[in-house]
Amino acid sequence: VTTETPFEVIYVGCGYNFQAFLTNDGQVWSAGSNKYGQLGTEADAPGEEGGGEGEADTPGDGETAGMGKGKPTEDLSAFISPDMKKKADDLKKRADVYQPTLVCQDLLAGKRVASVAVGGMHVVAVVEGGTQVYAWGKNTEGQLGTGSAEPFRYGPTIVKNVGRENAVKHAACGD
């Protein structure tokens, strides 16, 4: 039995009811509340606007309100409107995570994160070399810098016009 870990946690940032961890191999992990997408563990669908206003209560146990436990074995699309399906999917994305989970690797594939900053309900990550910056979480005041008015993002989204000509060394976040 070996107790060796494949990486070391080199930074821990705490937001409002969530944490983000940066490892020495350039990966970002997160745990806690995901009400506004601040864990970054889900990819937003292409063209998706990050969901609703982010004020609805979400079940903390991963259940979708009104859907019961377990997964349905039959296609229920005839009984659920597309709008209700989107709301149910949105609730699933917002489920709390009780152990560190890797931030969506589909969006950070092949990139090594050098620095992470944690705000109250959002995260900013600077890619090694400082040529790209990603952000995810709550965006009601434009704090993600994505150039969009969407209220939140569930996965890393590139920050527009930052880090291209002048390398970004560090990021900082407020509430």
mmCIF file of C-alpha atoms in Angstrom:
data_model
loop_
_atom_site.group_PDB
_atom_site.id
_atom_site.type_symbol
_atom_site.label_atom_id
_atom_site.label_comp_id
_atom_site.label_asym_id
_atom_site.label_seq_id
_atom_site.Cartn_x
_atom_site.Cartn_y
_atom_site.Cartn_z
ATOM 1 C CA VAL A 1 0.000 0.000 0.000
ATOM 2 C CA THR A 2 1.422 3.335 -1.034
ATOM 3 C CA THR A 3 0.467 6.694 0.454
ATOM 4 C CA GLU A 4 2.167 8.685 -2.263
ATOM 5 C CA THR A 5 -0.016 11.257 -4.007
ATOM 6 C CA PRO A 6 0.478 12.052 -7.694
ATOM 7 C CA PHE A 7 0.468 15.815 -7.008
ATOM 8 C CA GLU A 8 0.704 18.467 -4.312
ATOM 9 C CA VAL A 9 -1.805 21.174 -3.561
ATOM 10 C CA ILE A 10 0.137 24.447 -3.855
ATOM 11 C CA TYR A 11 -2.740 26.921 -3.410
ATOM 12 C CA VAL A 12 -6.121 26.884 -1.681
ATOM 13 C CA GLY A 13 -8.606 29.706 -2.195
ATOM 14 C CA CYS A 14 -11.872 30.016 -0.317
ATOM 15 C CA GLY A 15 -15.002 31.721 -1.587
ATOM 16 C CA TYR A 16 -18.514 31.829 -0.192
ATOM 17 C CA ASN A 17 -19.208 28.162 0.677
ATOM 18 C CA PHE A 18 -16.700 26.737 -1.816
ATOM 19 C CA GLN A 19 -12.964 26.182 -2.286
ATOM 20 C CA ALA A 20 -10.608 25.938 -5.248
ATOM 21 C CA PHE A 21 -7.297 24.077 -5.162
ATOM 22 C CA LEU A 22 -4.344 24.461 -7.551
ATOM 23 C CA THR A 23 -1.948 21.528 -7.815
ATOM 24 C CA ASN A 24 1.716 21.487 -8.782
ATOM 25 C CA ASP A 25 0.783 19.776 -12.057
ATOM 26 C CA GLY A 26 -1.324 22.789 -13.118
ATOM 27 C CA GLN A 27 -4.781 21.352 -12.483
ATOM 28 C CA VAL A 28 -7.612 23.084 -10.643
ATOM 29 C CA TRP A 29 -9.925 21.178 -8.298
ATOM 30 C CA SER A 30 -12.956 22.499 -6.440
ATOM 31 C CA ALA A 31 -15.552 21.517 -3.834
ATOM 32 C CA GLY A 32 -18.567 23.017 -2.083
ATOM 33 C CA SER A 33 -21.547 25.018 -3.304
ATOM 34 C CA ASN A 34 -22.064 25.244 -7.050
ATOM 35 C CA LYS A 35 -25.132 27.508 -7.015
ATOM 36 C CA TYR A 36 -23.564 29.940 -9.508
ATOM 37 C CA GLY A 37 -21.217 27.560 -11.349
ATOM 38 C CA GLN A 38 -18.247 28.580 -9.190
ATOM 39 C CA LEU A 39 -16.889 25.019 -9.117
ATOM 40 C CA GLY A 40 -16.298 25.054 -12.892
ATOM 41 C CA THR A 41 -17.070 21.363 -13.168
ATOM 42 C CA GLU A 42 -19.597 21.549 -16.002
ATOM 43 C CA ALA A 43 -19.229 22.660 -19.594
ATOM 44 C CA ASP A 44 -21.858 25.124 -20.774
ATOM 45 C CA ALA A 45 -23.534 24.024 -23.982
ATOM 46 C CA PRO A 46 -22.391 25.954 -27.074
ATOM 47 C CA GLY A 47 -24.348 29.203 -27.172
ATOM 48 C CA GLU A 48 -25.843 28.571 -23.732
ATOM 49 C CA GLU A 49 -26.224 31.694 -21.682
ATOM 50 C CA GLY A 50 -25.276 30.179 -18.330
ATOM 51 C CA GLY A 51 -28.787 29.544 -17.049
ATOM 52 C CA GLY A 52 -31.155 31.764 -15.133
ATOM 53 C CA GLU A 53 -30.633 34.473 -12.589
ATOM 54 C CA GLY A 54 -29.100 32.072 -10.082
ATOM 55 C CA GLU A 55 -31.450 32.900 -7.209
ATOM 56 C CA ALA A 56 -33.480 29.684 -7.049
ATOM 57 C CA ASP A 57 -32.803 27.358 -4.145
ATOM 58 C CA THR A 58 -31.153 24.126 -5.151
ATOM 59 C CA PRO A 59 -31.256 20.786 -3.403
ATOM 60 C CA GLY A 60 -27.957 20.110 -1.664
ATOM 61 C CA ASP A 61 -28.163 16.347 -2.019
ATOM 62 C CA GLY A 62 -27.909 16.290 -5.814
ATOM 63 C CA GLU A 63 -31.597 15.475 -6.338
ATOM 64 C CA THR A 64 -33.616 17.444 -8.812
ATOM 65 C CA ALA A 65 -36.570 19.022 -7.048
ATOM 66 C CA GLY A 66 -39.771 17.118 -7.768
ATOM 67 C CA MET A 67 -38.011 14.423 -9.770
ATOM 68 C CA GLY A 68 -37.521 11.897 -6.943
ATOM 69 C CA LYS A 69 -34.529 9.666 -6.338
ATOM 70 C CA GLY A 70 -32.706 7.654 -8.946
ATOM 71 C CA LYS A 71 -32.717 7.959 -12.691
ATOM 72 C CA PRO A 72 -35.793 7.292 -14.816
ATOM 73 C CA THR A 73 -35.542 4.178 -16.930
ATOM 74 C CA GLU A 74 -37.844 5.468 -19.665
ATOM 75 C CA ASP A 75 -37.856 8.545 -21.854
ATOM 76 C CA LEU A 76 -40.145 11.066 -20.180
ATOM 77 C CA SER A 77 -39.720 13.816 -22.784
ATOM 78 C CA ALA A 78 -43.409 13.538 -23.770
ATOM 79 C CA PHE A 79 -44.326 14.636 -20.245
ATOM 80 C CA ILE A 80 -41.731 17.373 -19.725
ATOM 81 C CA SER A 81 -41.662 20.585 -21.719
ATOM 82 C CA PRO A 82 -38.292 21.706 -23.138
ATOM 83 C CA ASP A 83 -38.355 24.653 -20.699
ATOM 84 C CA MET A 84 -38.849 22.341 -17.701
ATOM 85 C CA LYS A 85 -36.111 20.005 -18.946
ATOM 86 C CA LYS A 86 -33.707 22.969 -19.153
ATOM 87 C CA LYS A 87 -34.631 23.971 -15.597
ATOM 88 C CA ALA A 88 -34.098 20.406 -14.350
ATOM 89 C CA ASP A 89 -30.727 20.194 -16.124
ATOM 90 C CA ASP A 90 -29.798 23.586 -14.630
ATOM 91 C CA LEU A 91 -30.579 22.293 -11.127
ATOM 92 C CA LYS A 92 -28.407 19.225 -11.706
ATOM 93 C CA LYS A 93 -25.481 21.445 -12.754
ATOM 94 C CA ARG A 94 -25.861 23.466 -9.555
ATOM 95 C CA ALA A 95 -25.619 20.486 -7.201
ATOM 96 C CA ASP A 96 -23.179 20.838 -4.320
ATOM 97 C CA VAL A 97 -19.972 18.767 -4.503
ATOM 98 C CA TYR A 98 -18.717 17.273 -1.244
ATOM 99 C CA GLN A 99 -15.205 16.240 -2.287
ATOM 100 C CA PRO A 100 -12.631 17.917 -4.543
ATOM 101 C CA THR A 101 -13.532 17.479 -8.202
ATOM 102 C CA LEU A 102 -11.432 18.371 -11.226
ATOM 103 C CA VAL A 103 -12.502 21.562 -13.002
ATOM 104 C CA CYS A 104 -13.905 20.822 -16.469
ATOM 105 C CA GLN A 105 -10.948 19.475 -18.424
ATOM 106 C CA ASP A 106 -12.716 19.668 -21.782
ATOM 107 C CA LEU A 107 -12.267 23.422 -21.625
ATOM 108 C CA LEU A 108 -8.730 23.466 -20.210
ATOM 109 C CA ALA A 109 -7.390 20.528 -22.244
ATOM 110 C CA GLY A 110 -3.647 20.716 -22.721
ATOM 111 C CA LYS A 111 -3.353 23.849 -20.590
ATOM 112 C CA ARG A 112 -1.428 24.109 -17.350
ATOM 113 C CA VAL A 113 -2.847 26.612 -14.855
ATOM 114 C CA ALA A 114 -0.160 28.671 -13.098
ATOM 115 C CA SER A 115 -2.282 30.860 -10.818
ATOM 116 C CA VAL A 116 -5.803 30.880 -9.413
ATOM 117 C CA ALA A 117 -7.767 33.647 -7.688
ATOM 118 C CA VAL A 118 -11.032 33.034 -5.837
ATOM 119 C CA GLY A 119 -13.768 35.597 -5.362
ATOM 120 C CA GLY A 120 -16.964 35.323 -3.365
ATOM 121 C CA MET A 121 -18.718 33.262 -6.050
ATOM 122 C CA HIS A 122 -16.322 33.113 -8.997
ATOM 123 C CA VAL A 123 -12.826 31.920 -9.935
ATOM 124 C CA VAL A 124 -10.154 33.261 -12.296
ATOM 125 C CA ALA A 125 -7.322 31.043 -13.588
ATOM 126 C CA VAL A 126 -4.172 32.221 -15.376
ATOM 127 C CA VAL A 127 -2.677 29.692 -17.780
ATOM 128 C CA GLU A 128 1.082 29.086 -17.625
ATOM 129 C CA GLY A 129 2.879 31.741 -19.671
ATOM 130 C CA GLY A 130 0.103 34.220 -18.927
ATOM 131 C CA THR A 131 -1.262 34.268 -22.457
ATOM 132 C CA GLN A 132 -4.761 33.104 -21.505
ATOM 133 C CA VAL A 133 -7.058 33.811 -18.569
ATOM 134 C CA TYR A 134 -10.211 31.801 -17.795
ATOM 135 C CA ALA A 135 -13.077 32.607 -15.434
ATOM 136 C CA TRP A 136 -16.216 30.839 -14.206
ATOM 137 C CA GLY A 137 -18.994 31.285 -11.673
ATOM 138 C CA LYS A 138 -21.247 34.249 -10.919
ATOM 139 C CA ASN A 139 -21.182 37.080 -13.473
ATOM 140 C CA THR A 140 -24.106 39.324 -12.519
ATOM 141 C CA GLU A 141 -21.855 42.396 -12.473
ATOM 142 C CA GLY A 142 -19.616 41.350 -15.384
ATOM 143 C CA GLN A 143 -16.883 40.194 -12.978
ATOM 144 C CA LEU A 144 -15.861 37.302 -15.249
ATOM 145 C CA GLY A 145 -14.741 39.649 -18.017
ATOM 146 C CA THR A 146 -16.125 37.387 -20.740
ATOM 147 C CA GLY A 147 -17.775 40.252 -22.607
ATOM 148 C CA SER A 148 -21.197 38.761 -21.995
ATOM 149 C CA ALA A 149 -24.043 39.764 -19.680
ATOM 150 C CA GLU A 150 -24.874 36.138 -18.845
ATOM 151 C CA PRO A 151 -25.479 35.788 -15.091
ATOM 152 C CA PHE A 152 -23.117 32.853 -14.536
ATOM 153 C CA ARG A 153 -20.930 30.219 -16.229
ATOM 154 C CA TYR A 154 -20.618 26.599 -15.140
ATOM 155 C CA GLY A 155 -17.225 26.007 -16.744
ATOM 156 C CA PRO A 156 -14.036 27.871 -17.589
ATOM 157 C CA THR A 157 -14.653 30.625 -20.147
ATOM 158 C CA ILE A 158 -11.868 32.609 -21.759
ATOM 159 C CA VAL A 159 -11.550 36.225 -20.632
ATOM 160 C CA LYS A 160 -11.553 38.389 -23.762
ATOM 161 C CA ASN A 161 -8.561 40.563 -24.694
ATOM 162 C CA VAL A 162 -6.473 39.666 -21.651
ATOM 163 C CA GLY A 163 -3.030 38.105 -21.692
ATOM 164 C CA ARG A 164 -2.493 38.150 -25.428
ATOM 165 C CA GLU A 165 0.178 40.802 -25.842
ATOM 166 C CA ASN A 166 1.301 41.256 -22.236
ATOM 167 C CA ALA A 167 1.578 38.168 -20.100
ATOM 168 C CA VAL A 168 -0.610 38.082 -17.004
ATOM 169 C CA LYS A 169 1.369 37.143 -13.896
ATOM 170 C CA HIS A 170 -1.342 36.984 -11.224
ATOM 171 C CA ALA A 171 -5.065 37.495 -10.818
ATOM 172 C CA ALA A 172 -7.033 38.756 -7.839
ATOM 173 C CA CYS A 173 -10.769 38.629 -7.101
ATOM 174 C CA GLY A 174 -13.102 40.452 -4.762
ATOM 175 C CA ASP A 175 -16.608 39.649 -3.706
#
